[in-house]
Amino acid sequence: MKGHVVFVGAGPGDPELITLRGWNALQAADVVLYDSLVDERLLQGLDAELVFVGKRCGRHSMRQERISELLVRHALRGKRVVRLKGGDPTVLGRTGEEALRLAASGIPFEIVPGVSSALAAPAFAGIPVTHRGLADSVCIVSAHRRDDEQEFSIPPYSPRTTVVLLMAGQTAQSWLGQLLVRGYPANLPLAFITAATTAKQQVLVTTVGDAARSVAKAEFGGSPTLVVIGHVVSLRDSLAWYGEDAPEAPVFLAAASERDNGATNRSAVSCVR
Ligand SMILES: C[S@@+](CC[C@H](N)C(=O)[O-])C[C@H]1O[C@@H](n2cnc3c(N)ncnc32)[C@H](O)[C@@H]1O
């Protein structure tokens, strides 16, 4: 009997941000292949074989073809396989390649969307990615460029578009110069958001012109980092609700905060201007 594969988005960091459907798929799984951005508390207590296929401590991740092969192999053994990925599995997550491989082998699969960091991180930083009068479109872009690619995909400046750059922390010095070349004003606000939705969340607000200097002093501590660029970043001054800039810690998050090693959300966030 052939098994099947369920691609599940684990959400952006806080394990409570997985979907109910994703959670149910995990409980029913025989095998779970998971990435490094997945909070391992989601795996506790599962009656499943757990296979880590991500990158850890700078070591190379398992090759993409090998991951696809494993999915096929487990499914052909009749297993219910969950492929657990950070955020949403279809946002810069290589789900398409893995699903194409399954389709070619006639293996049934499902995709359970997740809460992408591209939207959750700005939300937890008090930055709505659209806002009437400020932005009516959002562009999610990879800041990672393969060696054989000449250009970053950063679009030319458009005042009503918010740009969210993923994989942006360690690559900042290479893409920052491109913003001015593409017409982004030097005084346009820009926010680096690190370890969003967790007790380690940090938000660094700066401008396109000052970003190179600010980021040289910043420490992201190896945590995942994305960047939001656009006028909506200025709303954080009034809308910060999570972390030390929040007027008070929301009651419904207090339990989650205690759960995260006793750290409080308020003390875990810093904002440098
Ligand atoms: C390979 S992409 C995968 C994105 C993922 N599929 C999603 O929807 O969030 C990894 C990048 O997502 C961003 N990211 C993921 N989790 C994050 C978090 N908790 N805080 C900030 N950025 C995060 C970082 O830019 C990181 O380098």
mmCIF file with all atom_site columns, C-alpha atoms and ligand atoms in Angstrom, residues 12-13 37 86-88 91-93 116-118 121 165-168 193-196 224-226, ligand 1:
data_model
loop_
_atom_site.group_PDB
_atom_site.id
_atom_site.type_symbol
_atom_site.label_atom_id
_atom_site.label_alt_id
_atom_site.label_comp_id
_atom_site.label_asym_id
_atom_site.label_entity_id
_atom_site.label_seq_id
_atom_site.pdbx_PDB_ins_code
_atom_site.Cartn_x
_atom_site.Cartn_y
_atom_site.Cartn_z
_atom_site.occupancy
_atom_site.B_iso_or_equiv
_atom_site.pdbx_formal_charge
_atom_site.auth_seq_id
_atom_site.auth_comp_id
_atom_site.auth_asym_id
_atom_site.auth_atom_id
_atom_site.pdbx_PDB_model_num
ATOM   1  C CA  . PRO A 1 12  ? 7.241  31.408 12.177 1.00 0.00 ? 12  PRO A CA  1
ATOM   2  C CA  . GLY A 1 13  ? 8.667  30.404 15.560 1.00 0.00 ? 13  GLY A CA  1
ATOM   3  C CA  . LEU A 1 37  ? 13.652 26.553 11.743 1.00 0.00 ? 37  LEU A CA  1
ATOM   4  C CA  . GLY A 1 86  ? 9.290  26.692 8.961  1.00 0.00 ? 86  GLY A CA  1
ATOM   5  C CA  . GLY A 1 87  ? 6.653  29.333 8.259  1.00 0.00 ? 87  GLY A CA  1
ATOM   6  C CA  . ASP A 1 88  ? 4.597  28.503 5.190  1.00 0.00 ? 88  ASP A CA  1
ATOM   7  C CA  . VAL A 1 91  ? 7.293  30.498 0.665  1.00 0.00 ? 91  VAL A CA  1
ATOM   8  C CA  . LEU A 1 92  ? 10.972 30.071 -0.270 1.00 0.00 ? 92  LEU A CA  1
ATOM   9  C CA  . GLY A 1 93  ? 10.734 26.545 1.137  1.00 0.00 ? 93  GLY A CA  1
ATOM   10 C CA  . SER A 1 116 ? 4.748  32.723 7.077  1.00 0.00 ? 116 SER A CA  1
ATOM   11 C CA  . SER A 1 117 ? 7.396  34.749 8.868  1.00 0.00 ? 117 SER A CA  1
ATOM   12 C CA  . ALA A 1 118 ? 7.049  37.210 5.985  1.00 0.00 ? 118 ALA A CA  1
ATOM   13 C CA  . ALA A 1 121 ? 7.299  38.942 11.882 1.00 0.00 ? 121 ALA A CA  1
ATOM   14 C CA  . LEU A 1 165 ? 13.286 40.525 2.353  1.00 0.00 ? 165 LEU A CA  1
ATOM   15 C CA  . LEU A 1 166 ? 13.834 36.983 3.636  1.00 0.00 ? 166 LEU A CA  1
ATOM   16 C CA  . MET A 1 167 ? 17.261 35.475 4.361  1.00 0.00 ? 167 MET A CA  1
ATOM   17 C CA  . ALA A 1 168 ? 18.365 39.045 4.891  1.00 0.00 ? 168 ALA A CA  1
ATOM   18 C CA  . ILE A 1 193 ? 13.318 41.629 12.693 1.00 0.00 ? 193 ILE A CA  1
ATOM   19 C CA  . THR A 1 194 ? 15.077 38.659 14.292 1.00 0.00 ? 194 THR A CA  1
ATOM   20 C CA  . ALA A 1 195 ? 13.640 35.514 15.909 1.00 0.00 ? 195 ALA A CA  1
ATOM   21 C CA  . ALA A 1 196 ? 10.158 36.933 15.483 1.00 0.00 ? 196 ALA A CA  1
ATOM   22 C CA  . PRO A 1 224 ? 16.617 33.976 11.425 1.00 0.00 ? 224 PRO A CA  1
ATOM   23 C CA  . THR A 1 225 ? 16.292 37.584 10.325 1.00 0.00 ? 225 THR A CA  1
ATOM   24 C CA  . LEU A 1 226 ? 14.106 39.367 7.805  1.00 0.00 ? 226 LEU A CA  1
HETATM 25 C C1  . LIG B 2 .   ? 14.328 29.713 3.688  1.00 0.00 ? 1   LIG B C1  1
HETATM 26 S S1  . LIG B 2 .   ? 13.329 31.031 4.231  1.00 0.00 ? 1   LIG B S1  1
HETATM 27 C C2  . LIG B 2 .   ? 11.884 30.134 4.666  1.00 0.00 ? 1   LIG B C2  1
HETATM 28 C C3  . LIG B 2 .   ? 10.709 31.005 4.951  1.00 0.00 ? 1   LIG B C3  1
HETATM 29 C C4  . LIG B 2 .   ? 9.519  30.246 5.510  1.00 0.00 ? 1   LIG B C4  1
HETATM 30 N N1  . LIG B 2 .   ? 9.024  29.281 4.587  1.00 0.00 ? 1   LIG B N1  1
HETATM 31 C C5  . LIG B 2 .   ? 8.382  31.185 5.929  1.00 0.00 ? 1   LIG B C5  1
HETATM 32 O O1  . LIG B 2 .   ? 7.334  31.175 5.308  1.00 0.00 ? 1   LIG B O1  1
HETATM 33 O O2  . LIG B 2 .   ? 8.581  31.904 6.918  1.00 0.00 ? 1   LIG B O2  1
HETATM 34 C C6  . LIG B 2 .   ? 14.065 31.367 5.801  1.00 0.00 ? 1   LIG B C6  1
HETATM 35 C C7  . LIG B 2 .   ? 14.021 32.848 6.150  1.00 0.00 ? 1   LIG B C7  1
HETATM 36 O O3  . LIG B 2 .   ? 12.757 33.195 6.701  1.00 0.00 ? 1   LIG B O3  1
HETATM 37 C C8  . LIG B 2 .   ? 12.926 34.243 7.617  1.00 0.00 ? 1   LIG B C8  1
HETATM 38 N N2  . LIG B 2 .   ? 12.438 33.806 8.933  1.00 0.00 ? 1   LIG B N2  1
HETATM 39 C C9  . LIG B 2 .   ? 11.958 32.602 9.275  1.00 0.00 ? 1   LIG B C9  1
HETATM 40 N N3  . LIG B 2 .   ? 11.558 32.577 10.566 1.00 0.00 ? 1   LIG B N3  1
HETATM 41 C C10 . LIG B 2 .   ? 11.797 33.817 11.054 1.00 0.00 ? 1   LIG B C10 1
HETATM 42 C C11 . LIG B 2 .   ? 11.620 34.441 12.315 1.00 0.00 ? 1   LIG B C11 1
HETATM 43 N N4  . LIG B 2 .   ? 11.075 33.779 13.358 1.00 0.00 ? 1   LIG B N4  1
HETATM 44 N N5  . LIG B 2 .   ? 12.002 35.732 12.458 1.00 0.00 ? 1   LIG B N5  1
HETATM 45 C C12 . LIG B 2 .   ? 12.521 36.424 11.434 1.00 0.00 ? 1   LIG B C12 1
HETATM 46 N N6  . LIG B 2 .   ? 12.722 35.898 10.207 1.00 0.00 ? 1   LIG B N6  1
HETATM 47 C C13 . LIG B 2 .   ? 12.365 34.611 10.016 1.00 0.00 ? 1   LIG B C13 1
HETATM 48 C C14 . LIG B 2 .   ? 14.408 34.579 7.662  1.00 0.00 ? 1   LIG B C14 1
HETATM 49 O O4  . LIG B 2 .   ? 14.640 35.628 6.747  1.00 0.00 ? 1   LIG B O4  1
HETATM 50 C C15 . LIG B 2 .   ? 15.018 33.281 7.204  1.00 0.00 ? 1   LIG B C15 1
HETATM 51 O O5  . LIG B 2 .   ? 16.325 33.481 6.681  1.00 0.00 ? 1   LIG B O5  1
#
